[in-house]
Coordinates of C-alpha atoms and ligand atoms in Angstrom, one line a residue:
M8 CA 45.5 37.1 -79.2
S9 CA 44.2 39.7 -81.5
T10 CA 43.7 39.2 -85.1
N11 CA 46.3 41.6 -86.2
K12 CA 49.0 39.8 -83.6
L13 CA 47.6 36.5 -85.2
Q14 CA 48.3 37.3 -88.4
L15 CA 52.0 38.7 -87.6
H16 CA 52.7 35.5 -85.9
E17 CA 51.5 33.8 -89.1
K18 CA 53.1 35.9 -91.1
E19 CA 56.6 35.4 -89.2
L20 CA 56.0 31.5 -89.2
L21 CA 55.7 31.4 -93.0
V22 CA 59.0 33.4 -93.5
R23 CA 60.7 31.0 -91.0
I24 CA 59.4 27.9 -92.8
S25 CA 60.4 29.5 -96.3
E26 CA 64.1 29.8 -94.3
L27 CA 64.2 26.3 -93.3
E28 CA 62.9 24.9 -96.8
L29 CA 65.8 26.8 -98.1
E30 CA 68.4 25.1 -95.8
I31 CA 66.7 22.0 -96.1
K32 CA 67.5 22.4 -99.8
K33 CA 70.7 23.5 -99.4
L34 CA 71.5 20.3 -97.2
K35 CA 69.9 18.1 -99.8
D36 CA 71.9 19.7 -103.0
K37 CA 75.3 19.0 -101.1
K38 CA 76.4 15.9 -101.6
Y39 CA 80.0 15.8 -100.7
G40 CA 82.2 18.4 -99.0
L41 CA 81.8 21.3 -95.9
I42 CA 78.9 22.2 -94.2
W43 CA 79.4 24.3 -91.1
E44 CA 76.8 26.8 -89.4
D45 CA 77.5 30.0 -90.8
K46 CA 77.3 32.8 -88.2
P47 CA 76.8 36.4 -89.5
E48 CA 79.8 38.4 -89.0
D49 CA 79.2 41.8 -88.0
V50 CA 82.0 43.3 -90.5
V51 CA 80.1 41.6 -93.5
L52 CA 77.0 42.6 -92.3
Q53 CA 77.9 46.4 -92.2
C54 CA 78.8 46.3 -95.9
Q55 CA 75.1 45.6 -96.6
N56 CA 74.5 49.3 -95.7
N57 CA 77.8 50.8 -95.8
I58 CA 80.5 51.2 -98.5
P59 CA 83.9 50.7 -97.4
I60 CA 86.6 53.5 -98.4
L61 CA 90.2 54.3 -97.6
R62 CA 91.6 57.5 -96.0
E63 CA 95.3 58.0 -96.1
V64 CA 97.2 58.7 -92.8
K65 CA 99.5 61.2 -94.6
N66 CA 102.3 61.6 -91.7
R67 CA 102.9 57.9 -92.0
K68 CA 104.0 58.0 -95.7
I69 CA 107.5 56.8 -96.1
V70 CA 109.4 57.8 -99.4
S71 CA 112.9 56.3 -99.7
D72 CA 113.4 55.5 -103.3
N73 CA 111.5 57.7 -105.6
S74 CA 112.1 55.5 -108.5
A75 CA 110.9 52.3 -106.6
P76 CA 107.2 51.3 -106.5
N77 CA 104.7 52.3 -104.0
N78 CA 103.8 49.7 -101.3
L79 CA 100.5 49.8 -99.4
L80 CA 99.6 49.1 -95.7
I81 CA 95.9 49.1 -95.0
E82 CA 94.5 49.2 -91.4
G83 CA 91.4 47.5 -90.9
D84 CA 89.5 44.5 -90.5
N85 CA 90.6 42.7 -93.8
Y86 CA 86.8 42.3 -95.0
H87 CA 86.7 45.8 -95.7
S88 CA 90.3 46.1 -97.1
L89 CA 89.5 43.3 -99.4
S90 CA 86.4 44.5 -100.4
V91 CA 88.2 48.0 -101.1
L92 CA 90.8 46.2 -103.2
N93 CA 87.8 44.5 -105.3
Y94 CA 87.4 47.9 -106.7
T95 CA 91.0 49.0 -106.9
H96 CA 93.2 45.8 -107.8
K97 CA 90.3 43.2 -109.5
S98 CA 92.4 40.6 -111.2
K99 CA 96.1 42.6 -110.5
V100 CA 97.6 40.8 -107.7
D101 CA 100.2 38.0 -108.5
V102 CA 100.7 36.4 -105.3
I103 CA 98.5 36.0 -102.1
Y104 CA 100.5 34.9 -99.1
I105 CA 98.6 34.8 -95.9
D106 CA 99.0 33.2 -92.6
P107 CA 95.6 33.3 -90.8
P108 CA 94.9 33.0 -87.3
Y109 CA 95.1 29.0 -86.8
N110 CA 92.4 28.5 -84.6
T111 CA 94.1 27.1 -81.4
G112 CA 91.4 27.8 -78.8
N113 CA 93.8 29.9 -77.0
N114 CA 91.9 33.1 -77.4
S115 CA 94.5 34.2 -80.4
W116 CA 91.3 36.0 -82.6
R117 CA 88.0 37.3 -82.3
Y118 CA 84.9 36.9 -84.1
N119 CA 82.2 39.6 -83.3
N120 CA 84.5 40.8 -80.9
D121 CA 84.4 37.7 -78.7
Y122 CA 87.8 35.9 -78.4
I123 CA 87.6 32.2 -79.6
D124 CA 88.3 29.7 -76.8
K125 CA 88.4 26.1 -76.6
E126 CA 85.2 25.6 -74.8
D127 CA 83.1 27.7 -77.8
D128 CA 81.0 25.0 -79.8
F129 CA 81.2 27.2 -82.7
R130 CA 84.8 27.5 -82.7
H131 CA 85.4 25.9 -86.1
S132 CA 82.2 27.3 -87.8
K133 CA 83.1 30.9 -87.0
W134 CA 86.6 30.4 -88.4
L135 CA 85.3 28.9 -91.5
S136 CA 82.6 31.5 -92.1
M137 CA 85.2 34.1 -91.2
M138 CA 87.8 32.6 -93.9
Y139 CA 85.2 31.7 -96.6
S140 CA 84.0 35.4 -97.1
R141 CA 87.4 36.5 -97.1
L142 CA 88.9 33.8 -99.6
K143 CA 85.9 34.6 -101.8
L144 CA 86.6 38.4 -101.9
A145 CA 90.3 37.2 -102.4
K146 CA 90.1 35.2 -105.3
G147 CA 88.9 37.9 -107.8
L148 CA 91.8 39.8 -106.9
L149 CA 94.3 37.2 -108.4
S150 CA 95.9 37.6 -112.0
A151 CA 95.4 35.0 -114.7
Q152 CA 98.8 33.1 -113.5
G153 CA 98.4 34.3 -109.9
A154 CA 98.6 32.0 -107.0
L155 CA 97.6 32.0 -103.3
V156 CA 99.8 30.4 -100.4
C157 CA 98.5 29.7 -97.1
A158 CA 100.0 28.9 -94.2
I159 CA 98.4 26.7 -91.4
D160 CA 98.8 24.1 -88.7
E161 CA 96.8 20.8 -87.6
N162 CA 93.6 22.6 -85.9
E163 CA 92.4 24.0 -89.2
L164 CA 94.5 22.0 -91.9
N165 CA 91.4 19.7 -93.0
T166 CA 88.6 22.3 -92.9
L167 CA 90.7 24.7 -94.7
G168 CA 91.6 22.2 -97.3
L169 CA 88.0 21.6 -98.4
L170 CA 87.1 24.8 -98.1
L171 CA 90.0 25.6 -100.5
Q172 CA 88.8 22.9 -102.9
E173 CA 85.1 24.6 -102.7
I174 CA 86.3 27.9 -103.5
F175 CA 89.1 27.0 -105.8
Y176 CA 87.2 24.4 -107.6
G177 CA 89.7 23.3 -110.7
W178 CA 92.8 24.5 -109.4
A179 CA 95.7 22.8 -108.3
I180 CA 95.9 22.4 -104.7
D181 CA 99.1 20.9 -102.9
C182 CA 100.1 20.9 -99.4
V183 CA 103.7 21.3 -98.0
T184 CA 104.9 20.4 -94.7
V185 CA 107.4 22.8 -93.1
I186 CA 109.7 21.9 -90.7
H187 CA 109.6 25.3 -88.6
N188 CA 110.7 24.4 -85.3
Q189 CA 113.2 21.5 -85.1
G190 CA 113.2 21.2 -81.2
G191 CA 109.3 20.7 -81.6
I192 CA 106.5 22.1 -79.2
Q193 CA 105.9 19.8 -76.3
G194 CA 102.6 18.0 -76.7
T195 CA 101.1 15.5 -74.4
N196 CA 101.6 12.6 -77.4
F197 CA 103.6 13.9 -80.1
S198 CA 106.0 17.0 -80.1
Y199 CA 104.8 19.0 -83.2
N200 CA 108.1 20.5 -84.6
H201 CA 105.8 21.4 -88.1
E202 CA 103.2 23.1 -89.7
Y203 CA 101.8 23.4 -93.2
I204 CA 101.3 25.4 -96.4
Y205 CA 98.7 25.1 -99.3
F206 CA 99.7 26.3 -102.6
V207 CA 97.0 27.1 -104.8
Y208 CA 97.4 27.9 -108.5
P209 CA 96.6 27.3 -112.1
R210 CA 96.8 23.8 -113.0
K211 CA 99.7 23.8 -115.5
S212 CA 102.7 22.0 -115.5
G213 CA 106.0 23.5 -114.5
Y214 CA 104.0 26.1 -112.6
I215 CA 105.9 26.0 -109.2
N216 CA 109.3 27.4 -109.8
P217 CA 112.2 24.8 -109.3
E218 CA 114.0 25.2 -105.7
L219 CA 117.6 26.9 -106.9
R220 CA 120.8 25.6 -105.0
S221 CA 124.1 26.7 -105.4
G222 CA 125.2 23.9 -107.6
E223 CA 128.3 22.7 -105.5
E224 CA 127.5 19.3 -105.7
L225 CA 129.1 17.7 -108.8
T226 CA 128.1 14.5 -110.2
P227 CA 129.2 12.9 -113.4
F228 CA 127.4 14.1 -116.4
R229 CA 128.4 10.8 -118.2
D230 CA 125.8 8.1 -117.8
W231 CA 127.1 5.2 -116.0
G232 CA 124.7 3.0 -116.6
K233 CA 125.3 -0.6 -118.5
E234 CA 123.8 -1.5 -121.7
N235 CA 121.3 1.2 -121.6
S236 CA 124.3 4.2 -121.3
K237 CA 125.7 3.1 -124.6
R238 CA 125.8 5.3 -127.9
E239 CA 123.3 3.0 -130.2
G240 CA 120.6 3.3 -128.1
S241 CA 120.3 7.2 -127.6
P242 CA 122.5 8.5 -130.6
N243 CA 121.4 11.8 -129.8
C244 CA 122.9 11.9 -126.6
F245 CA 126.5 11.8 -128.0
Y246 CA 127.8 14.8 -129.1
P247 CA 130.9 16.7 -128.1
I248 CA 131.0 19.4 -125.2
I249 CA 133.6 21.8 -125.8
F250 CA 135.7 23.5 -123.2
D251 CA 138.2 26.2 -122.6
G252 CA 140.0 25.0 -119.7
D253 CA 137.2 24.1 -117.2
K254 CA 134.8 26.7 -119.1
I255 CA 132.0 25.3 -121.3
V256 CA 132.2 27.4 -124.7
G257 CA 129.3 25.1 -126.5
F258 CA 128.4 21.8 -127.8
G259 CA 129.2 20.5 -131.1
E260 CA 126.7 18.6 -133.4
V261 CA 125.4 15.0 -133.2
P262 CA 128.2 13.0 -135.3
K263 CA 127.0 10.4 -138.3
D264 CA 126.9 6.7 -136.9
T265 CA 130.2 6.1 -138.8
F266 CA 132.4 8.9 -136.6
H267 CA 134.1 7.5 -134.0
P268 CA 136.4 9.6 -132.1
K269 CA 139.9 8.6 -131.2
S270 CA 139.6 9.5 -127.5
S271 CA 137.0 10.9 -125.1
N272 CA 139.4 14.3 -125.2
E273 CA 140.1 15.8 -128.4
L274 CA 142.4 18.9 -128.5
K275 CA 141.4 21.5 -131.2
G276 CA 143.9 24.3 -130.8
D277 CA 143.2 25.9 -127.5
L278 CA 139.8 24.1 -127.3
I279 CA 138.8 20.6 -125.8
Y280 CA 136.0 18.6 -127.4
I281 CA 135.1 16.1 -124.8
Y282 CA 132.7 13.0 -125.8
P283 CA 131.1 10.3 -123.5
I284 CA 133.6 7.7 -123.8
D285 CA 134.8 5.4 -120.8
G286 CA 138.3 4.4 -119.9
N287 CA 138.0 1.4 -121.8
G288 CA 137.3 3.3 -124.8
I289 CA 133.2 2.6 -124.8
E290 CA 131.4 4.8 -126.4
R291 CA 128.6 5.8 -124.2
R292 CA 125.9 8.6 -123.8
W293 CA 125.7 12.0 -122.1
R294 CA 122.5 12.6 -119.7
F295 CA 120.8 15.3 -121.9
A296 CA 120.3 14.9 -125.8
R297 CA 122.0 17.5 -127.8
D298 CA 118.2 19.3 -128.4
T299 CA 117.9 20.1 -124.6
V300 CA 121.2 19.9 -123.1
E301 CA 121.9 23.9 -123.7
E302 CA 119.1 24.6 -121.1
I303 CA 121.8 23.4 -118.4
A304 CA 124.8 24.8 -119.8
D305 CA 125.5 26.8 -116.7
E306 CA 125.6 23.7 -114.4
L307 CA 128.7 22.0 -116.7
V308 CA 132.2 21.9 -115.7
A309 CA 135.3 20.4 -117.0
K310 CA 137.5 18.6 -114.3
K311 CA 140.7 16.9 -114.8
Q312 CA 140.7 13.4 -113.9
G313 CA 144.2 11.7 -114.2
E314 CA 145.0 12.7 -117.8
Q315 CA 141.8 13.2 -119.4
Y316 CA 139.0 15.7 -118.3
S317 CA 135.5 14.6 -117.6
V318 CA 132.1 16.3 -117.6
L319 CA 130.6 17.1 -114.0
R320 CA 127.1 18.4 -113.5
G321 CA 126.6 20.9 -110.3
K322 CA 122.4 20.9 -110.7
K323 CA 120.9 24.3 -109.5
N324 CA 117.1 23.4 -110.2
Y325 CA 115.7 20.7 -108.2
I326 CA 111.8 20.0 -108.4
R327 CA 110.6 21.1 -104.9
K328 CA 109.4 18.3 -102.5
T329 CA 106.7 18.4 -100.6
V330 CA 108.5 18.4 -96.8
W331 CA 110.6 21.8 -96.6
D332 CA 113.2 21.3 -93.8
N333 CA 116.0 23.9 -93.7
S334 CA 117.2 25.6 -90.5
R335 CA 116.3 29.1 -92.1
F336 CA 112.9 28.2 -91.9
N337 CA 113.0 28.3 -88.2
A338 CA 110.3 30.7 -87.2
N339 CA 112.1 31.4 -83.6
I340 CA 115.3 32.4 -85.0
Y341 CA 114.4 33.8 -88.3
G342 CA 110.6 35.1 -87.2
T343 CA 111.0 36.1 -83.3
Q344 CA 114.5 36.8 -82.8
L345 CA 114.8 38.8 -86.2
L346 CA 112.2 40.7 -85.3
S347 CA 113.4 41.8 -82.1
Q348 CA 116.7 43.1 -83.9
I349 CA 114.4 45.4 -85.9
I350 CA 111.6 46.7 -83.3
P351 CA 111.5 46.9 -79.4
E352 CA 107.5 46.0 -79.9
K353 CA 106.9 41.8 -79.4
F354 CA 104.3 40.1 -81.6
P355 CA 103.4 36.5 -81.5
F356 CA 104.6 33.9 -83.8
P357 CA 106.0 35.8 -86.8
K358 CA 107.1 33.5 -89.6
S359 CA 110.6 33.2 -90.7
L360 CA 111.6 35.7 -93.1
Y361 CA 113.2 33.3 -95.4
L362 CA 110.6 31.0 -95.6
V363 CA 108.3 33.5 -96.6
K364 CA 110.8 34.5 -99.3
E365 CA 110.7 30.8 -100.4
C366 CA 107.0 30.7 -100.7
L367 CA 106.6 33.7 -102.8
V368 CA 109.8 32.5 -105.5
A369 CA 108.2 28.9 -105.6
V370 CA 105.0 30.3 -107.3
E371 CA 106.3 33.8 -108.8
Q372 CA 109.5 34.6 -111.2
N373 CA 107.9 37.9 -112.2
K374 CA 110.2 40.7 -111.1
N375 CA 107.5 43.5 -111.2
A376 CA 104.6 41.1 -109.2
T377 CA 102.1 42.8 -106.9
V378 CA 102.3 40.3 -103.6
L379 CA 99.1 40.7 -101.3
D380 CA 99.3 39.5 -97.7
F381 CA 95.8 40.4 -95.8
F382 CA 96.8 39.0 -92.2
A383 CA 99.9 40.9 -92.1
G384 CA 100.4 40.7 -88.8
S385 CA 104.3 42.0 -88.2
G386 CA 104.8 42.6 -91.9
T387 CA 107.1 39.8 -92.5
T388 CA 105.5 39.6 -96.4
G389 CA 106.5 43.0 -96.8
H390 CA 110.0 42.6 -95.8
A391 CA 110.3 39.6 -97.9
V392 CA 109.6 41.5 -100.8
L393 CA 111.9 44.4 -100.2
E394 CA 114.7 41.5 -99.7
L395 CA 113.9 40.0 -102.8
N396 CA 114.1 43.3 -104.8
K397 CA 117.2 44.0 -103.5
Q398 CA 118.6 40.6 -104.1
D399 CA 117.8 40.6 -107.8
G400 CA 116.8 44.1 -108.8
G401 CA 113.1 43.5 -108.9
N402 CA 110.2 46.2 -108.8
R403 CA 107.7 43.9 -106.9
N404 CA 105.2 45.9 -104.7
F405 CA 103.3 44.8 -101.7
I406 CA 99.9 45.3 -100.2
L407 CA 99.6 44.5 -96.6
C408 CA 96.3 44.6 -94.8
T409 CA 95.9 43.9 -90.8
N410 CA 94.0 44.9 -88.3
N411 CA 95.1 47.4 -85.1
E412 CA 94.7 45.4 -82.4
N413 CA 97.2 46.2 -79.5
K414 CA 98.5 48.8 -82.1
I415 CA 100.1 45.8 -84.3
C416 CA 99.6 47.9 -87.4
E417 CA 100.9 51.3 -86.1
E418 CA 103.5 49.9 -83.8
V419 CA 104.7 46.6 -85.5
T420 CA 103.7 46.3 -89.0
Y421 CA 104.1 50.0 -89.9
E422 CA 107.4 50.3 -87.7
R423 CA 109.1 47.1 -89.1
V424 CA 108.5 48.0 -92.6
K425 CA 109.9 51.9 -92.2
R426 CA 112.9 50.4 -90.3
V427 CA 113.7 47.9 -92.9
S428 CA 113.2 50.3 -95.5
K429 CA 115.1 53.1 -94.5
G430 CA 118.0 51.4 -92.4
Y431 CA 117.9 51.1 -88.5
K432 CA 120.0 50.1 -85.8
N433 CA 120.1 46.4 -84.3
K434 CA 120.2 45.6 -80.8
K435 CA 123.8 45.7 -80.6
G436 CA 123.8 49.1 -82.1
E437 CA 125.0 47.9 -85.5
K438 CA 123.7 50.1 -88.5
I439 CA 121.6 47.9 -90.9
D440 CA 121.3 49.2 -94.4
G441 CA 117.7 50.3 -95.5
L442 CA 116.4 48.3 -98.5
G443 CA 114.8 50.8 -100.0
G444 CA 110.8 51.0 -100.5
N445 CA 108.0 53.3 -100.4
L446 CA 105.1 53.1 -98.6
S447 CA 101.8 54.9 -98.2
Y448 CA 99.6 53.9 -95.2
Y449 CA 95.8 53.9 -95.3
K450 CA 92.7 53.3 -93.0
T451 CA 89.6 51.9 -94.1
D452 CA 86.3 53.6 -93.1
L453 CA 82.4 53.4 -94.0
V454 CA 80.5 55.8 -95.8
N455 CA 76.9 54.9 -94.7
V456 CA 74.6 54.7 -97.6
D457 CA 71.4 53.3 -96.1
K458 CA 70.7 50.2 -98.3
L459 CA 73.1 49.3 -100.6
H460 CA 70.3 48.0 -103.1
K461 CA 68.5 51.3 -103.3
I462 CA 71.2 53.7 -103.4
S463 CA 69.7 57.3 -102.7
D464 CA 71.2 60.2 -104.8
E465 CA 72.5 62.1 -101.7
A466 CA 74.3 59.1 -100.9
K467 CA 75.6 58.6 -104.2
I468 CA 77.0 62.1 -104.0
K469 CA 78.5 61.6 -100.6
V470 CA 80.4 58.1 -102.0
T471 CA 81.6 60.6 -105.0
Y472 CA 83.4 62.8 -102.2
Q473 CA 84.9 60.3 -100.3
A474 CA 86.2 57.7 -102.8
G475 CA 89.1 59.9 -104.0
E476 CA 91.8 58.1 -102.1
M477 CA 90.3 54.6 -103.3
I478 CA 90.6 56.0 -106.8
A479 CA 94.0 57.3 -106.6
V480 CA 95.2 54.0 -105.0
R481 CA 93.4 52.3 -108.3
E482 CA 95.3 54.6 -110.3
D483 CA 98.4 54.0 -108.6
T484 CA 98.6 58.2 -108.2
L485 CA 99.1 58.6 -104.6
T486 CA 100.1 62.1 -103.9
E487 CA 96.9 64.7 -103.9
V488 CA 97.8 67.9 -105.1
E489 CA 94.4 69.7 -105.0
K490 CA 91.2 69.6 -103.5
N491 CA 88.1 72.0 -103.4
D492 CA 84.4 71.8 -103.7
W493 CA 84.4 70.8 -107.3
W494 CA 87.1 68.3 -107.9
Q495 CA 90.2 66.7 -106.7
I496 CA 93.8 65.9 -108.3
F497 CA 96.1 63.3 -107.3
K498 CA 99.7 62.5 -109.2
G499 CA 102.1 60.1 -109.5
N500 CA 104.0 57.7 -111.5
N501 CA 103.9 60.0 -114.3
K502 CA 100.2 60.1 -114.4
I503 CA 97.4 62.5 -113.1
T504 CA 94.2 61.5 -111.8
A505 CA 91.3 64.2 -111.4
I506 CA 87.9 63.6 -109.9
Y507 CA 84.9 66.1 -110.7
F508 CA 82.3 65.6 -108.1
K509 CA 79.4 67.8 -109.3
E510 CA 76.3 66.9 -111.4
D511 CA 76.4 70.4 -112.4
K512 CA 78.9 70.6 -115.3
E513 CA 79.6 74.3 -115.1
K514 CA 83.1 74.1 -114.0
I515 CA 84.4 71.2 -115.9
K516 CA 86.0 73.0 -119.1
E517 CA 87.9 74.8 -116.6
L518 CA 89.2 71.5 -114.9
I519 CA 90.1 70.1 -118.2
K520 CA 91.8 73.3 -119.6
K521 CA 94.0 73.0 -116.0
L522 CA 94.6 69.1 -117.0
I523 CA 95.7 69.9 -120.8
S524 CA 98.1 72.8 -119.6
K525 CA 99.7 69.9 -117.0
I526 CA 99.7 67.2 -119.9
E527 CA 102.0 69.8 -121.9
D528 CA 104.1 71.0 -118.9
E529 CA 104.7 67.7 -117.1
K530 CA 104.5 65.4 -120.2
T531 CA 102.1 63.3 -117.9
S532 CA 98.8 61.1 -118.6
V533 CA 95.5 62.0 -117.4
V534 CA 92.6 60.2 -116.2
L535 CA 89.4 62.1 -115.4
Y536 CA 86.6 60.4 -113.3
I537 CA 83.4 62.2 -113.7
F538 CA 80.2 62.2 -111.6
G539 CA 77.2 60.8 -113.0
W540 CA 74.2 59.3 -112.0
G541 CA 74.8 56.0 -114.3
K542 CA 77.8 54.5 -116.7
N543 CA 79.0 56.0 -119.7
E544 CA 77.3 59.3 -119.6
Y545 CA 80.3 61.6 -120.5
K546 CA 82.8 59.4 -121.8
N547 CA 82.1 60.6 -125.3
E548 CA 81.8 64.1 -124.3
Y549 CA 84.8 64.3 -122.6
S550 CA 87.4 62.0 -123.1
S551 CA 90.4 62.4 -125.8
G552 CA 93.8 61.2 -127.1
L553 CA 94.9 62.9 -123.9
I554 CA 92.4 62.2 -121.5
R555 CA 91.0 58.9 -120.4
V556 CA 87.4 59.4 -118.8
E557 CA 86.0 56.9 -116.1
D558 CA 82.7 57.0 -114.4
I559 CA 82.1 57.8 -110.8
P560 CA 80.4 56.3 -108.4
E561 CA 78.3 53.6 -110.4
P562 CA 81.3 51.2 -111.0
I563 CA 82.1 51.5 -107.1
L564 CA 78.7 50.5 -106.3
E565 CA 78.8 47.8 -108.7
V566 CA 81.4 46.1 -107.0
Y567 CA 80.0 46.4 -103.7
K568 CA 76.8 45.0 -104.6
E569 CA 78.5 41.8 -106.4
I570 CA 80.2 41.6 -103.1
N571 CA 77.3 41.4 -101.3
R572 CA 75.8 38.7 -103.6
L573 CA 78.5 36.5 -103.0
Ligands
SAM210 C1 99.1 34.8 -87.3 S1 99.2 36.3 -87.8 C2 100.4 36.9 -89.2 C3 101.6 37.0 -88.8 C4 102.3 37.2 -90.1 N1 102.7 35.8 -90.8 C5 103.8 37.5 -89.3 O1 104.7 37.0 -90.1 O2 104.0 38.6 -88.8 C6 97.5 37.0 -88.2 C7 97.2 38.5 -88.1 O3 96.2 38.7 -88.8 C8 95.5 39.8 -88.1 N2 94.1 39.7 -88.2 C9 93.4 38.9 -87.6 N3 91.9 38.7 -88.0 C10 92.0 39.7 -88.8 C11 90.9 40.3 -89.6 N4 89.9 40.0 -89.6 N5 91.3 41.5 -90.3 C12 92.6 42.2 -90.4 N6 93.7 41.3 -89.6 C13 93.5 40.5 -88.9 C14 96.2 39.5 -86.5 O4 95.7 40.8 -86.2 C15 97.3 39.0 -86.8 O5 98.4 40.0 -86.3

């Protein structure tokens, strides 16, 4: 072997040795938790020398209600979509609901273009690598009070649990069992009729919203117990509840110990004052003290029993149990069959619409919440958000991301959202009213920058020219109104976003003049992204009370560099 070749060989060996030393250190450092063989994924590697961006498919825009929020559908690998969202929606998402491929070994998902089957020795490692890189990106999108909800079955239940503990260290993580298939799927030993949902949320008591029921089941509000149900032990639980007929109108104050009402029902004009006194005249207690009873006032009714009225409670709020068993969660009836009423195309295993709705309300009561699903499939999550908005007049918006395998995004996700937004005819030909809602359809694309860590000036200019739609999404100003060699302008939501592309600032005053006249004519606010080689080069010079100035492309590049360090 020549000396040159030997030296090369030696160099390669030294590199390999240092890689192995790193691996050994990693294994030694890890005392507890998950270890798997990390197989590099093409879509992740692509981001070392490419920048993901968005391109709108304008003819797929859906506008059914100008006053409603904009929803987004992003077609592409979700690693790229999540990368883009780290620039457009950092800390802005309130709920992430996902239903990833379950890794059943039935060729139901692909890693680096190969379907994963049961024989693949790295089946679980590949799934973990895929989930790890996406969950890391997703975490940065959650708002301070945001939560992640993830459906899963027995194939990856345990690995996912450990992965979540690692990524969401310090968060509350609970796992709920859902009976989603009452009949069960035939197995060789057990017939599976359930799957799971992980809830990952900030540690805070009362974070999970109670389950709402109709309140029809009435129980006595007076404590029926024995000695400890008496007035003496809990004087603050002895006070009159005031009714006009069976309708509650208020609560009296806790009386002095020396006061003893003559009977449980005292009439004062048209009103009845009801005290917790039993049939033998013994003074007992209500189940809530005077200072907390008003929280459940709407659950109390008066019912005549014999000659006297007594107070009953129709409890509406129940702390959620960890087994969810409700026929409305049936995936066949309210997933597959429901979807077949909306679109002709088939989709494997959509979730029950009502189950996804329930997951959303369990973690969020904010009617303006932003909801993300980055394994959107047939778009059940988008449908659930539109239904919730219709139900309670909310303004929630959603972002759905899915690949277009077997044309899912175009023919299933998009078609479903379009039909449920605008209205459609079901299989019987009956007209179903639309739920409203607007949608903009984007595809991810990659801008080649050669090396993310050493971007050339030429590549920076290229990124600036192509980042327009991504910036429009960030500012929620989705309609392009003008584009030329110097600038691009978008508008929406009473706001204008302008991007000035060039290092040469010859025409920037012309653009600013134009923007100011728009501010005066259209009473809009304006944000102006100005090209610069670094950061904060033009903020002082061009920002004013009327115009907010932002840099481009440096902040975008920083986000992608950070993602690549993850
Ligand atoms: C289990 S399905 C979700 C079903 C959905 N919850 C519903 O109710 O219709 C998972 C979806 O994620 C999509 N998917 C899988 N890997 C993906 C990836 N890397 N990027 C984007 N979408 C992906 C699949 O095409 C599939 O449609």
